[in-house]
PDB file of C-alpha atoms in Angstrom:
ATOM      1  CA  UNK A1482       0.792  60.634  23.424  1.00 95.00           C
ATOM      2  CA  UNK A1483       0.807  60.176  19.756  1.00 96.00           C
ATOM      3  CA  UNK A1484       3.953  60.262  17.816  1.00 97.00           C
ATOM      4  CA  UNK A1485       3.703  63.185  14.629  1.00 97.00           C
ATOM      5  CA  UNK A1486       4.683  61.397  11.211  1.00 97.00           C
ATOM      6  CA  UNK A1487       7.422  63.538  10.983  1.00 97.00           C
ATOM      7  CA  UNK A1488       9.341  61.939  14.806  1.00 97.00           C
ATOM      8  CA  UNK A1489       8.434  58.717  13.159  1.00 97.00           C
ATOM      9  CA  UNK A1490       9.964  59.248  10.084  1.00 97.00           C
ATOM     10  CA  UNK A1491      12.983  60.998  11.904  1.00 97.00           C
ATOM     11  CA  UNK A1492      13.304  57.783  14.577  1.00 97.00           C
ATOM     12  CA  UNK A1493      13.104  55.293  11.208  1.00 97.00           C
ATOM     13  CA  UNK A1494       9.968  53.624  13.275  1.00 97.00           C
ATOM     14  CA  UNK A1495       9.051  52.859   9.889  1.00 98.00           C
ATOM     15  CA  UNK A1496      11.219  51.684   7.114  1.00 96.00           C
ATOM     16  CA  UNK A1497      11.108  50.891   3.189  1.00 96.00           C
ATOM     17  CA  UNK A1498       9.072  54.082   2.537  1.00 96.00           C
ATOM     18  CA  UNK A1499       8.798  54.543  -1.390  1.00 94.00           C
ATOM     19  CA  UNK A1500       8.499  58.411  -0.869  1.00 95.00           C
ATOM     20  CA  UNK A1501       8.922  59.781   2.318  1.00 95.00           C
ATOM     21  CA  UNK A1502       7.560  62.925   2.125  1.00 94.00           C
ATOM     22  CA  UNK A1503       4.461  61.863   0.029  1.00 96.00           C
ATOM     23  CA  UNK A1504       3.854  59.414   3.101  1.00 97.00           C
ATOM     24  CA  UNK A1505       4.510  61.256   6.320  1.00 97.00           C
ATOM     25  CA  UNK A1506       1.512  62.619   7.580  1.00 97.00           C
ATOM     26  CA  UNK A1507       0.882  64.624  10.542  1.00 97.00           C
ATOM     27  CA  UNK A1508      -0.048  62.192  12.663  1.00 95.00           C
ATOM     28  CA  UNK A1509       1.816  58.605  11.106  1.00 97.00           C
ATOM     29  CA  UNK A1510       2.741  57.380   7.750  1.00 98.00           C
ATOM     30  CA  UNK A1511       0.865  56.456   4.904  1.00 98.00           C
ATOM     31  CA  UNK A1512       1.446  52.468   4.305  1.00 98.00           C
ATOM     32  CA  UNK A1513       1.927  51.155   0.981  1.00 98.00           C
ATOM     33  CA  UNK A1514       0.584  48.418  -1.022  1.00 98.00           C
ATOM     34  CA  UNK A1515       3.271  45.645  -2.167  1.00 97.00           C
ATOM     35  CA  UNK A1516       1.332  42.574  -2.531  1.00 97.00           C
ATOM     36  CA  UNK A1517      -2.252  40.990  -2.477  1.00 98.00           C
ATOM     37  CA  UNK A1518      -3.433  37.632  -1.989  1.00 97.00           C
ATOM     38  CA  UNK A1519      -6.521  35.501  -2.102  1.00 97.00           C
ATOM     39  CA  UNK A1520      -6.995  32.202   0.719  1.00 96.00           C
ATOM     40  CA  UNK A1521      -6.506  28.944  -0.549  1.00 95.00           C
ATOM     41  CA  UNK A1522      -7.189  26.757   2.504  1.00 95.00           C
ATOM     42  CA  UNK A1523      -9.281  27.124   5.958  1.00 95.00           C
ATOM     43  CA  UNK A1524      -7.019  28.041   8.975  1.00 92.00           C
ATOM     44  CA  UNK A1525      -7.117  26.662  12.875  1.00 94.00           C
ATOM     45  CA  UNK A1526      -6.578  28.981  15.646  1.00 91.00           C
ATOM     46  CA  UNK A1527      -6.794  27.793  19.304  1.00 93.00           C
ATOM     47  CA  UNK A1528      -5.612  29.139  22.822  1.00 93.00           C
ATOM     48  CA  UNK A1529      -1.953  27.266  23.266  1.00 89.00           C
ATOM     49  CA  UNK A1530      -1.218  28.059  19.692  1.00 85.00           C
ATOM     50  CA  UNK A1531      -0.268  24.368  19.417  1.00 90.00           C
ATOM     51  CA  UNK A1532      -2.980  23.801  17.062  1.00 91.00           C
ATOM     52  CA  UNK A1533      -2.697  27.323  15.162  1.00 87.00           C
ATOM     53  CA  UNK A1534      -2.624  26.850  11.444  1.00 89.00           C
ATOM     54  CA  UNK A1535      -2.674  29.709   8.741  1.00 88.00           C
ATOM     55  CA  UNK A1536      -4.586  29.431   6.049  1.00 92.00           C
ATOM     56  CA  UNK A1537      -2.485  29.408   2.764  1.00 94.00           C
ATOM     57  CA  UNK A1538      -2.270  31.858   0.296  1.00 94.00           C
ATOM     58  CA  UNK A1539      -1.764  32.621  -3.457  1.00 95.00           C
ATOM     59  CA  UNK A1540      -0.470  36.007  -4.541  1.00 96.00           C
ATOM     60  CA  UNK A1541      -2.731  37.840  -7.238  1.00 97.00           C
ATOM     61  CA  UNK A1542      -0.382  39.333 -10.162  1.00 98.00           C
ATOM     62  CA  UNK A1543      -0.649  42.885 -11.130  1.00 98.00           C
ATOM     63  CA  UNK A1544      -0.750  43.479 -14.852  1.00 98.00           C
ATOM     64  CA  UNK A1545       2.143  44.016 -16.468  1.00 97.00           C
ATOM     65  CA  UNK A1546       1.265  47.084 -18.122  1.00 98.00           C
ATOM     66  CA  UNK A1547      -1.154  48.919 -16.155  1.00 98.00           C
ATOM     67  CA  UNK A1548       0.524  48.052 -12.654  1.00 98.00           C
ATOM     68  CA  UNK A1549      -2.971  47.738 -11.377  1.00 98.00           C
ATOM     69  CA  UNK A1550      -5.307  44.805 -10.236  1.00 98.00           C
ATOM     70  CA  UNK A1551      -8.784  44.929 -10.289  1.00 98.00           C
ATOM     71  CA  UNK A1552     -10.878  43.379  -6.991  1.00 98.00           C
ATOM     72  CA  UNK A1553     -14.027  42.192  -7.093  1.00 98.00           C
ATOM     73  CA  UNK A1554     -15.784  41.719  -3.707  1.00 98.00           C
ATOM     74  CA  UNK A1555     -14.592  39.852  -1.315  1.00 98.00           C
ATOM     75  CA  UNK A1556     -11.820  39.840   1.335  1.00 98.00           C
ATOM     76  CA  UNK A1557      -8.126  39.839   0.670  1.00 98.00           C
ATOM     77  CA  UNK A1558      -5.059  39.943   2.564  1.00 97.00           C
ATOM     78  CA  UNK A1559      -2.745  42.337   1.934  1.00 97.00           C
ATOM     79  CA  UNK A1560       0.820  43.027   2.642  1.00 97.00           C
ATOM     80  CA  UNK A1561       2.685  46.844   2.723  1.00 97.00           C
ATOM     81  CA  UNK A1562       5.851  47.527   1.539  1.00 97.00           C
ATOM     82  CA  UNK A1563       7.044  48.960   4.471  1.00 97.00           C
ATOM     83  CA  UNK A1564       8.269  47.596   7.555  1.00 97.00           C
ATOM     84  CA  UNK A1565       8.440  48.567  11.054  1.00 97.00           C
ATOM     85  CA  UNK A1566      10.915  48.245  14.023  1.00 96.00           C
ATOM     86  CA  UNK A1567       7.879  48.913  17.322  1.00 97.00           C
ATOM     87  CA  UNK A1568      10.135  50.770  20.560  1.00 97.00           C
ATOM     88  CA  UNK A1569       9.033  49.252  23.702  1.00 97.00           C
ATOM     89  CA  UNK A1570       7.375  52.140  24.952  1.00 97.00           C
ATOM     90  CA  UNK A1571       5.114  52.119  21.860  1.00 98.00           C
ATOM     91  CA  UNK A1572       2.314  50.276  19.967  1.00 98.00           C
ATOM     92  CA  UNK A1573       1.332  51.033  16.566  1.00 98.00           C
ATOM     93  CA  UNK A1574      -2.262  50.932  15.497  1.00 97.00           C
ATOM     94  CA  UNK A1575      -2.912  50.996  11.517  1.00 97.00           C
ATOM     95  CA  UNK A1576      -6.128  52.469  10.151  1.00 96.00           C
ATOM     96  CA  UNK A1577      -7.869  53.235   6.221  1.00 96.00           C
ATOM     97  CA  UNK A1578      -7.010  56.389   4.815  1.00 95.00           C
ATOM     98  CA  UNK A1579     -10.651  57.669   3.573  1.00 94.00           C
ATOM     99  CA  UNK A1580     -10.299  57.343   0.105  1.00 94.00           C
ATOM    100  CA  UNK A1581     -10.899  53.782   0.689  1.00 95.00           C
ATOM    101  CA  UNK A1582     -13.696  53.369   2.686  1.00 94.00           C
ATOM    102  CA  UNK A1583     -15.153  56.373   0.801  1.00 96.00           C
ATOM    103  CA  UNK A1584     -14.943  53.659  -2.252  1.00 97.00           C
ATOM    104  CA  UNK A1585     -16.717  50.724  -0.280  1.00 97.00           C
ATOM    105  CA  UNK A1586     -13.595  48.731   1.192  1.00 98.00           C
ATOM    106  CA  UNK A1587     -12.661  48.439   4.360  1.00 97.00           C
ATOM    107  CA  UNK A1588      -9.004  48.062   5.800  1.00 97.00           C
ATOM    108  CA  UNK A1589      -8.845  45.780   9.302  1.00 96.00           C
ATOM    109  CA  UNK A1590      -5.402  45.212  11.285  1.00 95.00           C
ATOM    110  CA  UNK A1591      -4.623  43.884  14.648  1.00 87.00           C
ATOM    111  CA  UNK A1592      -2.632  45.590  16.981  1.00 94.00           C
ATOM    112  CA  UNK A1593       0.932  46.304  16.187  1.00 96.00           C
ATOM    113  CA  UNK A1594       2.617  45.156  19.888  1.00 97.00           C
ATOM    114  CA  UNK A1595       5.645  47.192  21.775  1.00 97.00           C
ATOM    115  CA  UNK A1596       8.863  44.967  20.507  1.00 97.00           C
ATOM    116  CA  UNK A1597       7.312  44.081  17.282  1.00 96.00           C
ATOM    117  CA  UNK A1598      10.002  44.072  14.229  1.00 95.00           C
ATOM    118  CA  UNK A1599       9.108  42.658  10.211  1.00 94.00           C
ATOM    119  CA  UNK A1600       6.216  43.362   7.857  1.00 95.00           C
ATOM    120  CA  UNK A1601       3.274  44.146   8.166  1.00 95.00           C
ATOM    121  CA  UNK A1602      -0.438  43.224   6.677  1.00 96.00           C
ATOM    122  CA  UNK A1603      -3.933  43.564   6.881  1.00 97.00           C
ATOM    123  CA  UNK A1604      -7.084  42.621   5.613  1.00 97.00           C
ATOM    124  CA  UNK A1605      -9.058  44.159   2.770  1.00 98.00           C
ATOM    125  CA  UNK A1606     -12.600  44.135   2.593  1.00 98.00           C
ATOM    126  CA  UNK A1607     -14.060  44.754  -0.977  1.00 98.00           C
ATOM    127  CA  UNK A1608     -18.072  45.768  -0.285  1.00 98.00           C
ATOM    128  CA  UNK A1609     -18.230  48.006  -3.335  1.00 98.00           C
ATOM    129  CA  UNK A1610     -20.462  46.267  -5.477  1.00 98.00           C
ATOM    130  CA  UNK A1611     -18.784  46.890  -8.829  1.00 98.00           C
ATOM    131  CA  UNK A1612     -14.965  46.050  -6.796  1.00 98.00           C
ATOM    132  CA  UNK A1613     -11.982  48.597  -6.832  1.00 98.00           C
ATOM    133  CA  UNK A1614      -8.626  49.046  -9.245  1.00 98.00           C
ATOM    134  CA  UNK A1615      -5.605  49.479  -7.086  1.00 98.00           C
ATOM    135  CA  UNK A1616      -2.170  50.168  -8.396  1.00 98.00           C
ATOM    136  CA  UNK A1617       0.634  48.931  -7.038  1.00 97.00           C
ATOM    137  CA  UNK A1618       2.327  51.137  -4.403  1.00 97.00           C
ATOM    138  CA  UNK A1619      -1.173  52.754  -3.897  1.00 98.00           C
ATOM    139  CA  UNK A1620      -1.544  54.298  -0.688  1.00 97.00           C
ATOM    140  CA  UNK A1621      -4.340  52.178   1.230  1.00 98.00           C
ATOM    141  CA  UNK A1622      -3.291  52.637   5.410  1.00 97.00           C
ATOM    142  CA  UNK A1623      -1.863  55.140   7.867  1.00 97.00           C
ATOM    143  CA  UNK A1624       0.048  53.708  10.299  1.00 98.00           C
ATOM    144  CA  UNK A1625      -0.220  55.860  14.219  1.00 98.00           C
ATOM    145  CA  UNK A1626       2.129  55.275  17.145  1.00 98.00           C
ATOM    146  CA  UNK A1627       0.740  55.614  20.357  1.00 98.00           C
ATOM    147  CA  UNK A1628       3.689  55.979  23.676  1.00 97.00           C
ATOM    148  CA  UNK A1629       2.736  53.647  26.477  1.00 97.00           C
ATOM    149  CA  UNK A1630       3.407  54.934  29.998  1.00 95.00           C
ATOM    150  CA  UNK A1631       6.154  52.734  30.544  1.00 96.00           C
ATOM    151  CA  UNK A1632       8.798  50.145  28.804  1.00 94.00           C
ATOM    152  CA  UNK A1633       7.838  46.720  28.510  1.00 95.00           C
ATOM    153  CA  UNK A1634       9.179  44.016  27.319  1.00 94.00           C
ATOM    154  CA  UNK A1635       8.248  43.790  24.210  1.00 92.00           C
ATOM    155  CA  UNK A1636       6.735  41.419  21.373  1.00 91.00           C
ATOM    156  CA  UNK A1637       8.537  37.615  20.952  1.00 87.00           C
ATOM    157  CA  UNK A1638       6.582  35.667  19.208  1.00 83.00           C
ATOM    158  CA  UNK A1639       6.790  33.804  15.856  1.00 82.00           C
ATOM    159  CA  UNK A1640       5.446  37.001  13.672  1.00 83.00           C
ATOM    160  CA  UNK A1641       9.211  38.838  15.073  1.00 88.00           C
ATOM    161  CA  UNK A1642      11.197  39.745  11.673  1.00 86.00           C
ATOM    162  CA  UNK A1643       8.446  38.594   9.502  1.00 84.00           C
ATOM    163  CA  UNK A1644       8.893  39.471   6.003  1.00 84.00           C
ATOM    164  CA  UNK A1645       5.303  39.153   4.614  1.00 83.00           C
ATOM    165  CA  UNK A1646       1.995  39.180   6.507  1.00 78.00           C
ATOM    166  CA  UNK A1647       1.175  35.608   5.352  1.00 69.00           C
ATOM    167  CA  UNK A1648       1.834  34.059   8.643  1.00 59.00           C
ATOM    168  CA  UNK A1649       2.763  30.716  10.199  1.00 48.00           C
ATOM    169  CA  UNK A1650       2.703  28.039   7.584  1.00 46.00           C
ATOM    170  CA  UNK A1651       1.325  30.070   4.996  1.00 44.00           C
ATOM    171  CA  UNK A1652       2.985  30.211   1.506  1.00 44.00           C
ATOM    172  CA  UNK A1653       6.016  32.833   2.632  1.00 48.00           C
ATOM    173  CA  UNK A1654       7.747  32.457   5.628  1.00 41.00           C
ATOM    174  CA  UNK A1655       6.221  34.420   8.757  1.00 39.00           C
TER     175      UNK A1655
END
């Protein structure tokens, strides 16, 4: 069963909304931009994890004046203002709202796991030829909550009470 934006607005599933009722949706919440940033290193990803290595990053300033950035293409990472607290008898799955993809660029998130508490990210694909202006706090994602049939026990990894999307060894802690 899906969760309606308004039961996961009303179970604070997801938190740091700039304006909740411009964001709840029928179906989820609208996600937020905070922060983007361009790669500045290669990263290594194994099995074990005991070779994993993110890449590092470099945050991209908005101007001053306009509260904008301008994109050119390419990919990007990132990061929402909002943050989520996952129930264990839930996973969250984030997805473009159409405005973007109807402008050439492409949102792409993993799966948001049962247990999972902190920030969240994604990746943003630029294909638009002549790039994209967003403003900060635009509205980019929709986040959906999907029940599972049971509780389980829930998300522990390293990502738990992340504050940016950056990840292990990147520039902010993960």
């Amino acid at each position: 069963m899906i969760l309606s934006g308004l039961e996961v607005v009303t179970r604070q599933l997801v938190r740091n909304l700039p304006h909740v009722t411009k964001q709840q949706q029928p179906c989820g919440v609208d996600l937020t931009l905070r922060q983007v940033s361009e790669w500045t290193s290669a990263a290594s990803i194994d099995f074990d994890n005991t070779k994993r290595q993110a890449a590092k990053t470099s945050s991209l300033p908005f101007d001053d004046t306009s509260h904008a950035i301008t994109l050119q293409p390419g990919a990007y990472l990132i990061d929402f203002n909002e943050i989520v607290q996952i129930p264990r008898n839930c996973m969250g799955s984030i997805f473009p709202r159409s405005s973007l993809w109807r402008s050439g660029v492409g949102i792409a998130a993993g799966v948001v796991d049962a247990g999972y508490e902190g920030a969240m990210g994604a990746l943003m694909d630029v294909k638009n030829p002549h790039g994209v202006v967003l403003y900060q706090n635009a509205k980019l994602a929709q986040i959906i909550f999907e029940e599972l049939g049971e509780m389980v026990e829930g998300y522990n990894g390293i990502y738990q009470s992340s504050t940016s999307s950056v990840g292990r060894d990147g520039t902010e802690r993960a």
